[in-house]
XYZ file of C-alpha atoms in Angstrom:
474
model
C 23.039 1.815 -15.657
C 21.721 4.828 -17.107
C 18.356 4.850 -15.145
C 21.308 5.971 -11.676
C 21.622 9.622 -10.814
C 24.845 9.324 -9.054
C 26.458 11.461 -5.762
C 29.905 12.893 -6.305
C 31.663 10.599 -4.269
C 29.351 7.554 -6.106
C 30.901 9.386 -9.622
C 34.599 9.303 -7.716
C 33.552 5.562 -6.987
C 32.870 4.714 -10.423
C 35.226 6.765 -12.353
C 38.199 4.891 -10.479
C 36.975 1.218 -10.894
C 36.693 2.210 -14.658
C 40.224 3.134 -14.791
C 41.258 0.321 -12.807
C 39.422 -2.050 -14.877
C 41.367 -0.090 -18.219
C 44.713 -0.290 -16.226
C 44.164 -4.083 -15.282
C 46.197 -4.983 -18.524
C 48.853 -3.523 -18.209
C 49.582 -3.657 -14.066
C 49.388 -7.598 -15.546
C 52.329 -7.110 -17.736
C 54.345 -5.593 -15.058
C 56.533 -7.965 -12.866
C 54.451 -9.981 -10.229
C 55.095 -9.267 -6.535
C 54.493 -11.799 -3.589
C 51.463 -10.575 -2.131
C 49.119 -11.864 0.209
C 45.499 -11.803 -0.760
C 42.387 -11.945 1.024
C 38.665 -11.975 0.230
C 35.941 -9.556 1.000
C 32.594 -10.892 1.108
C 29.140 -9.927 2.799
C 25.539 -9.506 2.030
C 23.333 -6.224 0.877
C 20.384 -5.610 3.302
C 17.197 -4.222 2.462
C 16.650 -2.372 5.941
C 13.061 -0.948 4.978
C 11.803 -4.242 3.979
C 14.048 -6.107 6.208
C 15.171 -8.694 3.967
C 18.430 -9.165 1.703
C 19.094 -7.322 -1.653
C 19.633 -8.892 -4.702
C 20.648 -7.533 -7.907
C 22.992 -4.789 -6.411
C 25.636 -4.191 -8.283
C 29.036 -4.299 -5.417
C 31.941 -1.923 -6.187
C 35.171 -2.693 -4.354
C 37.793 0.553 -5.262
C 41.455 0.884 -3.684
C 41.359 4.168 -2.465
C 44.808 4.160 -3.632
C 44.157 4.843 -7.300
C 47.828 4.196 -8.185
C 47.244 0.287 -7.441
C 44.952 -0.178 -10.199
C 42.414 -1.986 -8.470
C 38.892 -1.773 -9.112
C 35.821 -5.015 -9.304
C 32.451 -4.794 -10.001
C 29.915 -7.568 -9.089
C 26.220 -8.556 -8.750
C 24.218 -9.595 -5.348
C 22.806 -12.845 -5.366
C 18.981 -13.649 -4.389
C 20.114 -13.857 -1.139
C 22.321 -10.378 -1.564
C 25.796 -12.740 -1.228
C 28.416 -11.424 -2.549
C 32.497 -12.129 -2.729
C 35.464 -10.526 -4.414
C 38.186 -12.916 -4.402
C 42.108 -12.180 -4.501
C 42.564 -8.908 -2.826
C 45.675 -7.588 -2.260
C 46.286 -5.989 1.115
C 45.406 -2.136 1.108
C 42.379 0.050 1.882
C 39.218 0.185 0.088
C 35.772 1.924 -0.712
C 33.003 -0.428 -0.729
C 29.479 0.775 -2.333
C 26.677 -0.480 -4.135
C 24.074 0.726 -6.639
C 20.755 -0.161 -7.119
C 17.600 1.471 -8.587
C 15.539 0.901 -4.964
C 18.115 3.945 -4.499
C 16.922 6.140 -6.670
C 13.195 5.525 -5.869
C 14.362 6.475 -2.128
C 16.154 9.617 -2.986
C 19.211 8.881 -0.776
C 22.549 8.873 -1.744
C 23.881 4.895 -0.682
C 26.337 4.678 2.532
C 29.993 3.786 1.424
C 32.120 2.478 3.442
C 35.897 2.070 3.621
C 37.501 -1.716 3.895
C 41.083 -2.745 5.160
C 43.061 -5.779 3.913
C 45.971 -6.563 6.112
C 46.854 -9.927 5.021
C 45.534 -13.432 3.750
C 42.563 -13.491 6.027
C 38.845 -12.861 4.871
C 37.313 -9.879 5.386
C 33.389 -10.203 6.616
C 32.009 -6.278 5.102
C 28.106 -6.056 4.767
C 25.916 -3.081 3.222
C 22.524 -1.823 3.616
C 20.067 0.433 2.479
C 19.056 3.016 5.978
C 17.326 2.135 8.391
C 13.623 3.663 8.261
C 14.901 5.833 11.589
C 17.773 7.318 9.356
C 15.905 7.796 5.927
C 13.343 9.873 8.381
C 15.596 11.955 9.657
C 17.530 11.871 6.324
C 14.035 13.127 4.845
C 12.071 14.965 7.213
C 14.941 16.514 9.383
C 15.482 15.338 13.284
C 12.411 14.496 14.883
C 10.285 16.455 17.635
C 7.988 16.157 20.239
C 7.438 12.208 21.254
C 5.467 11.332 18.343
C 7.308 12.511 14.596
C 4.767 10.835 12.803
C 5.876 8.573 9.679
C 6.701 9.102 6.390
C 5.500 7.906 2.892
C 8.075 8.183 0.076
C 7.477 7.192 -3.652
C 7.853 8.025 -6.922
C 5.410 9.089 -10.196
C 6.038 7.899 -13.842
C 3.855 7.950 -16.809
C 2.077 5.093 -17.329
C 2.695 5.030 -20.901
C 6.582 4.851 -21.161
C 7.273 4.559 -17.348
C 9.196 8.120 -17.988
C 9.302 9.932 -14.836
C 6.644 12.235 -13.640
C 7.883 16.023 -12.668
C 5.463 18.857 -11.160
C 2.946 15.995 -10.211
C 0.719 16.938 -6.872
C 0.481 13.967 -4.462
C -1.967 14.234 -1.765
C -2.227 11.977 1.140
C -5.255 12.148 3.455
C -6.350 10.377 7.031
C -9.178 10.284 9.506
C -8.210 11.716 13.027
C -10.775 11.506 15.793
C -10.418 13.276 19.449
C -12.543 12.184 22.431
C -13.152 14.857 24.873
C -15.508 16.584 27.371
C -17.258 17.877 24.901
C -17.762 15.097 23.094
C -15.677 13.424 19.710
C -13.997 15.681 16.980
C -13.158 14.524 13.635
C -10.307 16.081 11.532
C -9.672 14.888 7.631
C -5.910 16.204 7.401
C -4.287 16.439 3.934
C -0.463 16.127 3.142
C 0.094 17.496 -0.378
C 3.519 17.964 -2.419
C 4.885 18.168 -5.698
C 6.990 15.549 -7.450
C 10.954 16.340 -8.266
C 12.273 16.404 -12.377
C 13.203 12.516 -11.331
C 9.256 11.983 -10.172
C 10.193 11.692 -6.934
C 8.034 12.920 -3.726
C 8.022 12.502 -0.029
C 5.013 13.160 2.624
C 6.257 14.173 6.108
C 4.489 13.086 9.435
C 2.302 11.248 8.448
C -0.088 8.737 10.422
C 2.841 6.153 11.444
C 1.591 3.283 12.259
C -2.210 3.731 10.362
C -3.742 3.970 7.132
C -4.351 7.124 4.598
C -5.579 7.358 1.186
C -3.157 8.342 -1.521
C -3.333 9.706 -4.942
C -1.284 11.754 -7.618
C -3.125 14.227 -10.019
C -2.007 16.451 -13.080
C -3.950 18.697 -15.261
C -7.216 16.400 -16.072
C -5.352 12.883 -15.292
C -5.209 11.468 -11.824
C -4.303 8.122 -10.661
C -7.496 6.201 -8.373
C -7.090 6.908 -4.837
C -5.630 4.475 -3.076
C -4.791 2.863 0.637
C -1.507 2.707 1.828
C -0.944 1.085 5.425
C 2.522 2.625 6.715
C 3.420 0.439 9.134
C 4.940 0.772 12.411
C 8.137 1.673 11.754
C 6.949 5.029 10.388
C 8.205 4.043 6.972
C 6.551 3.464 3.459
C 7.278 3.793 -0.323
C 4.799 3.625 -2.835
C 5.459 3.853 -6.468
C 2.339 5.607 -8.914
C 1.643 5.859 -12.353
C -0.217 8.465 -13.750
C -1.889 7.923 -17.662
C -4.373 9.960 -19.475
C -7.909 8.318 -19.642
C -11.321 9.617 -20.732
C -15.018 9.775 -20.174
C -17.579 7.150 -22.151
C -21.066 5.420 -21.107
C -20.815 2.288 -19.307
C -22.662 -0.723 -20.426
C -25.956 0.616 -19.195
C -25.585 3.656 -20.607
C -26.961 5.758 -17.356
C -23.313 5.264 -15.876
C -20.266 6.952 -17.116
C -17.223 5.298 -17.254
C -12.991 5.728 -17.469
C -11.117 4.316 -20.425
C -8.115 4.616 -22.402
C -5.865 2.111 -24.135
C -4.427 0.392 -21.244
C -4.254 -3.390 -21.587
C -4.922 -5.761 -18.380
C -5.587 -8.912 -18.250
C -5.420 -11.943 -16.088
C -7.102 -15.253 -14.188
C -9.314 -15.798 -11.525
C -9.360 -18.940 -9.255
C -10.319 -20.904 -6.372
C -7.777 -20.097 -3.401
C -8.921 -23.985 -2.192
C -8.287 -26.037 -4.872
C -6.708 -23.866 -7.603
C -9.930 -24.103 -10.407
C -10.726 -21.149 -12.500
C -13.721 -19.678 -11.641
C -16.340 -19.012 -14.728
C -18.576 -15.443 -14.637
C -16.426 -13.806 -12.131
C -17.309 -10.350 -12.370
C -14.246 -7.932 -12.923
C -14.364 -4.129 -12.498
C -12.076 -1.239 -12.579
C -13.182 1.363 -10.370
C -15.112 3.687 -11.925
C -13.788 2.350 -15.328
C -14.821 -0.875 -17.380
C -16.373 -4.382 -16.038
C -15.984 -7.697 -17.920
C -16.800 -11.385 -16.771
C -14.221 -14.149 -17.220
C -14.236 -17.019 -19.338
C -14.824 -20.709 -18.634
C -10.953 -20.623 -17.816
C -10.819 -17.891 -15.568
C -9.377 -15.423 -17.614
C -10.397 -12.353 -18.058
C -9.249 -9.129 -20.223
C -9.589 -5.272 -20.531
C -8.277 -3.713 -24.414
C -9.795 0.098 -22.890
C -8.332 -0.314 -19.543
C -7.169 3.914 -18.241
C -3.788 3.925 -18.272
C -2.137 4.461 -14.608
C -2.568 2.922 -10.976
C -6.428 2.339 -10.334
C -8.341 0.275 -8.363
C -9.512 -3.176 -9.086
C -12.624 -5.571 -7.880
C -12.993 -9.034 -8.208
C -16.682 -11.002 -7.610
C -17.755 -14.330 -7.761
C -20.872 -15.742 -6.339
C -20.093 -17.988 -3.137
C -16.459 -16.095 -2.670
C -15.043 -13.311 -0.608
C -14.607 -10.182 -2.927
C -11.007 -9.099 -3.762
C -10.163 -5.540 -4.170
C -6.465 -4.295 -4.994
C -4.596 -1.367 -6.671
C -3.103 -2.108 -9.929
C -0.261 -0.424 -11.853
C -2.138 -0.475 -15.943
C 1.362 0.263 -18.066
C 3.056 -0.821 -20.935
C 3.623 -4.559 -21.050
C 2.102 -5.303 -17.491
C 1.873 -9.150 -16.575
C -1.306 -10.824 -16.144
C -2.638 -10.755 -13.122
C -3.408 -14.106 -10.764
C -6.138 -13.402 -8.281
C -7.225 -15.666 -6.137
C -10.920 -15.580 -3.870
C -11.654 -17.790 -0.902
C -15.177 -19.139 -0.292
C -17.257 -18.183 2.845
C -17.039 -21.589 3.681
C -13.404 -21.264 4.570
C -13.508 -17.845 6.332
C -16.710 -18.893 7.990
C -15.185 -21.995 9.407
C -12.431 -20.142 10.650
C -14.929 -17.534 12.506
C -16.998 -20.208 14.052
C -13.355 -21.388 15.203
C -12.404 -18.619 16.777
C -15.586 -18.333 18.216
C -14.714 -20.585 20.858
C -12.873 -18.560 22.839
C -14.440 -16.620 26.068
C -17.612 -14.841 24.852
C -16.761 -11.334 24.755
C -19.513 -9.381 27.095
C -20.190 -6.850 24.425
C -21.146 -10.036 21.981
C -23.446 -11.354 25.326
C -25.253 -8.156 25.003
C -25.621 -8.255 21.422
C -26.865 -11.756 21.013
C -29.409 -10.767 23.977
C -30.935 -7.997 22.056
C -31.069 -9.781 19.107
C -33.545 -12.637 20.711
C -35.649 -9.305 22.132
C -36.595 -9.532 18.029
C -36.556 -5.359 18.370
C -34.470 -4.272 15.353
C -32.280 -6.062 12.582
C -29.176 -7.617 13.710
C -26.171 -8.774 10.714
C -23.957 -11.764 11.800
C -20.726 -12.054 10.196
C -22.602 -15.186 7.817
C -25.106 -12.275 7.116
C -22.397 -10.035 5.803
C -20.358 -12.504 3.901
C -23.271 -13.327 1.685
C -23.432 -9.236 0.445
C -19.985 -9.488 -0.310
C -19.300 -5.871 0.565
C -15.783 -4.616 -0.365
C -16.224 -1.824 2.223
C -18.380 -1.188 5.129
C -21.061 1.055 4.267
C -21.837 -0.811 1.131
C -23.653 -3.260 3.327
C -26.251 -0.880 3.968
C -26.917 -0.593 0.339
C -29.178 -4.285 1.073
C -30.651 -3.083 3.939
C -34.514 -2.012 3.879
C -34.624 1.267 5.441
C -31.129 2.432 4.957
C -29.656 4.492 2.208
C -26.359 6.193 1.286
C -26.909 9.465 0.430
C -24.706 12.899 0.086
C -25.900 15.320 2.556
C -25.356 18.855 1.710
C -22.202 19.401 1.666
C -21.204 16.878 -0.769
C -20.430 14.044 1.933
C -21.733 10.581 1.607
C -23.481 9.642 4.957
C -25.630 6.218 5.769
C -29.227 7.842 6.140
C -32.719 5.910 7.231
C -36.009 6.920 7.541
C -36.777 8.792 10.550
C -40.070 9.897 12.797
C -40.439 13.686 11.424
C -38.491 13.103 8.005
C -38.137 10.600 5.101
C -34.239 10.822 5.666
C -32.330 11.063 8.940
C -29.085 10.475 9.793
C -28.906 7.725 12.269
C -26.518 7.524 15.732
C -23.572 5.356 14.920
C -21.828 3.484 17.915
C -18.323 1.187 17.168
C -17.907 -1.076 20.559
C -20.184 0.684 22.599
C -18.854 4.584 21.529
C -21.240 6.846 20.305
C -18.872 8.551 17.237
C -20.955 11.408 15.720
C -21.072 12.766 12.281
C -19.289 9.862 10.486
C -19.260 9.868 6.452
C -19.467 6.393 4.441
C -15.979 7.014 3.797
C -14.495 7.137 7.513
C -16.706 4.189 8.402
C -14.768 2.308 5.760
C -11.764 3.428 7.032
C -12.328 2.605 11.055
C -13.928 -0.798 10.264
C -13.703 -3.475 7.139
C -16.140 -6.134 6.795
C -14.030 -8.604 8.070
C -13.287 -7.099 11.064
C -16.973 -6.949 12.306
C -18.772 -9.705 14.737
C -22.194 -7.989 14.490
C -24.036 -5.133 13.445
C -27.575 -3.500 15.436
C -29.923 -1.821 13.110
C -32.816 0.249 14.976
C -35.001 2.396 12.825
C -36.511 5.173 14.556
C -38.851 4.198 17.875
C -36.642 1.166 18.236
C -33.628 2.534 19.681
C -32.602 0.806 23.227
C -31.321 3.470 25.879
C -28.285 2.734 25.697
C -27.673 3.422 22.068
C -30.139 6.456 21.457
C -28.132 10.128 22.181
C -30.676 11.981 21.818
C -34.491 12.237 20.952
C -33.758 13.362 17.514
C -36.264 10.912 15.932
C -33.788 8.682 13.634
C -32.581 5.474 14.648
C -29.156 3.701 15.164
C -26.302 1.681 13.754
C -24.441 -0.455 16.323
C -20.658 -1.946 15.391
C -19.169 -4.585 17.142
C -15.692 -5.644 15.954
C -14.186 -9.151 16.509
């Protein structure tokens, strides 16, 4: 139990079932008094993940200390639990568990009464995710408080905790007005506790942000977290050193340490492994599996990064992984387009959306390039803009000041950066990197490409001489 950093009253809690539990003996050897006995039973509740807690370890305490009464017992997998034979009296009822810890809140303890032979029904829970907000972030104000992300940063090597770690959160924020849209890239930044443990106020609650935790030279991959609509998320990170070699081709510089990952690849359809699947860590290491799917890294960096899976006929995968000591292989599994596909030309049946009318209309005017969802699937893009990278015409480029943008030829110049339109909305000045974030590949049902002196009306602001990029989103 040594991993628990216990409240007072938790401390009172435990002290007293200890000397109940030394007492036991000898309250035995005393003479026995008719007593009626009862049980207390009920289940632990995980409130933030809505679901039952197992593995809590249930401490039932007479808060009279003189009647030597103190048990100790575990949650089952369905966070059951029962103490049996218990004499009429009042009691404190906790539990511990590491989840706990990681959520920097002291557990809720509540006090049971026995009155006689019948059994008492007593559940616990971990808070609500409206009481660990206002637990965290104080009372909220104004009609929207925002959400909150809490987590926790260990070393990667050891899984010691993390202290005097920055954590930064950031999110897209766009404002329509008269004079047109504004985009805002706000950042959330704070510094991890001795225990590792941080917490990001008012954040985007329900929506998505990018998260990562940095110290000195080493820094974790940034990474999405969805906090869902609740307004509540946790998020654990590890944070390992790693450093700076030449990739395979030896133009590209690569990440590596000494972290170890390894794992199979398969079919989601049948289950087979899947031979020459290409596997990458972000800005680190590739490999290819072997005629059984598997697949390993021996110079892996050390900490949470960001892996991608490709095989040729499937969807892409692309998830964060925690590289530490002794990690499990991983078991990732890639559908075909065949099986997405199907299930778009399902859905598909439905009432023709009017903005899909007007697309496939232009599109038989043969005036500019037009990308069906079938079109897409076969690039196997992981985000957005990296279908453009297929495109003729189109580039991704950083502008001036350092920002990734989709560029195309233009009239006057050889690059311009084109008008870009999501469901009929002109949204100026968009990076690479919000366009990932307001639309994944999955999500789109078509895509307009007009280079310059192609451009219908209705999609050209202005006569700036570049072209357009037209979402539509299913």
């Amino acid at each position: 139990m040594g991993w628990f950093t216990l409240s007072p009253t938790l401390r009172t809690l435990v002290t007293v079932a200890t000397l109940a539990a030394c007492t036991a003996g000898h309250a035995s050897a005393q003479p026995s008094v008719a007593t009626q006995r009862a049980m207390v039973y009920g289940i632990v509740h995980d409130s933030v993940a809505v679901r039952p807690l197992g593995g809590a370890v249930v401490q039932l305490v007479a808060d009279d200390t003189l009647a030597n009464f103190g048990r100790t017992i575990v949650s089952d997998s369905t966070g059951r639990f029962s103490f049996d034979d218990v004499p009429a009296g009042r009691y404190t009822l906790g539990f511990f568990h590491p989840m706990l810890d990681s959520l920097g809140l002291e557990p809720i303890l509540r006090t049971v009464a026995v009155t006689g032979a019948s059994a008492v029904h007593a559940d616990l829970a971990v808070p609500s995710p409206a009481r660990l907000r206002t637990a965290i972030c104080g009372a909220p104000s104004g009609q929207s408080a925002g959400g909150v992300l809490i987590g926790s940063v260990h070393s990667a090597l050891g899984r010691a905790p993390a202290a005097g770690v920055t954590v930064i959160a950031e999110w897209i924020e766009l404002t329509f007005g008269t004079g047109g849209m504004t985009r805002r890239m706000p950042r959330r930044t704070t510094t991890t506790r001795e225990n590792g443990w941080f917490s990001l106020c008012n954040v985007p609650g329900p929506g998505l942000l990018m998260l990562m935790a940095t110290q000195g030279a080493d820094s974790t991959a940034m990474v999405e977290v969805l906090v869902p609509a609740a307004g509540f998320q946790r998020r654990e990170l590890y944070l390992g050193p790693a450093r700076v070699a030449a990739g395979a081709d030896s133009a590209r510089r690569v990440h590596v340490g000494d972290g170890r990952l390894s794992g199979i690849v398969r079919a989601t359809a049948d289950g087979r492994p899947l031979s020459g699947a290409q596997i990458s860590i972000v800005e680190g290491p590739q490999t290819r599996s072997n005629d059984r799917g598997e697949w390993a890294f021996t110079d892996a960096p050390p900490g949470t990064r960001m892996l991608e899976v490709r095989a040729v006929g499937f969807y892409p995968e692309r998830r964060a992984v925690d590289i530490v000591d002794s990690i499990a292989p991983l078991r990732v599994a890639l559908a075909t387009f065949k099986s997405v596909l199907d299930t778009m030309k399902i859905s598909a049946t439905r009432t023709v959306d009017q903005n899909l009318v007007g697309f496939q209309e232009r599109r038989r005017s043969s005036v500019g390039r037009f990308l069906t969802p079938r079109d897409i699937a076969v690039r196997q893009p992981f985000a957005t803009s990296e279908i453009f990278r297929s495109v003729p015409g189109l580039f991704l480029d950083r502008t001036m000041d350092a920002e990734e943008k989709v560029m195309m030829r233009g009239l006057f110049e050889d690059r311009c950066e084109p008008a870009i339109y999501i469901n009929g909305q002109w949204m100026n000045g968009l990076t690479s990197g919000d366009l990932d974030g307001f639309i994944r590949p999955n999500d789109i049902a078509g895509i307009e490409v007009y280079m310059a002196g192609q451009v219908p009306a209705q999609f050209q602001p202005g006569l700036g001489g570049c072209g357009s990029l037209v979402f539509w989103t299913k």
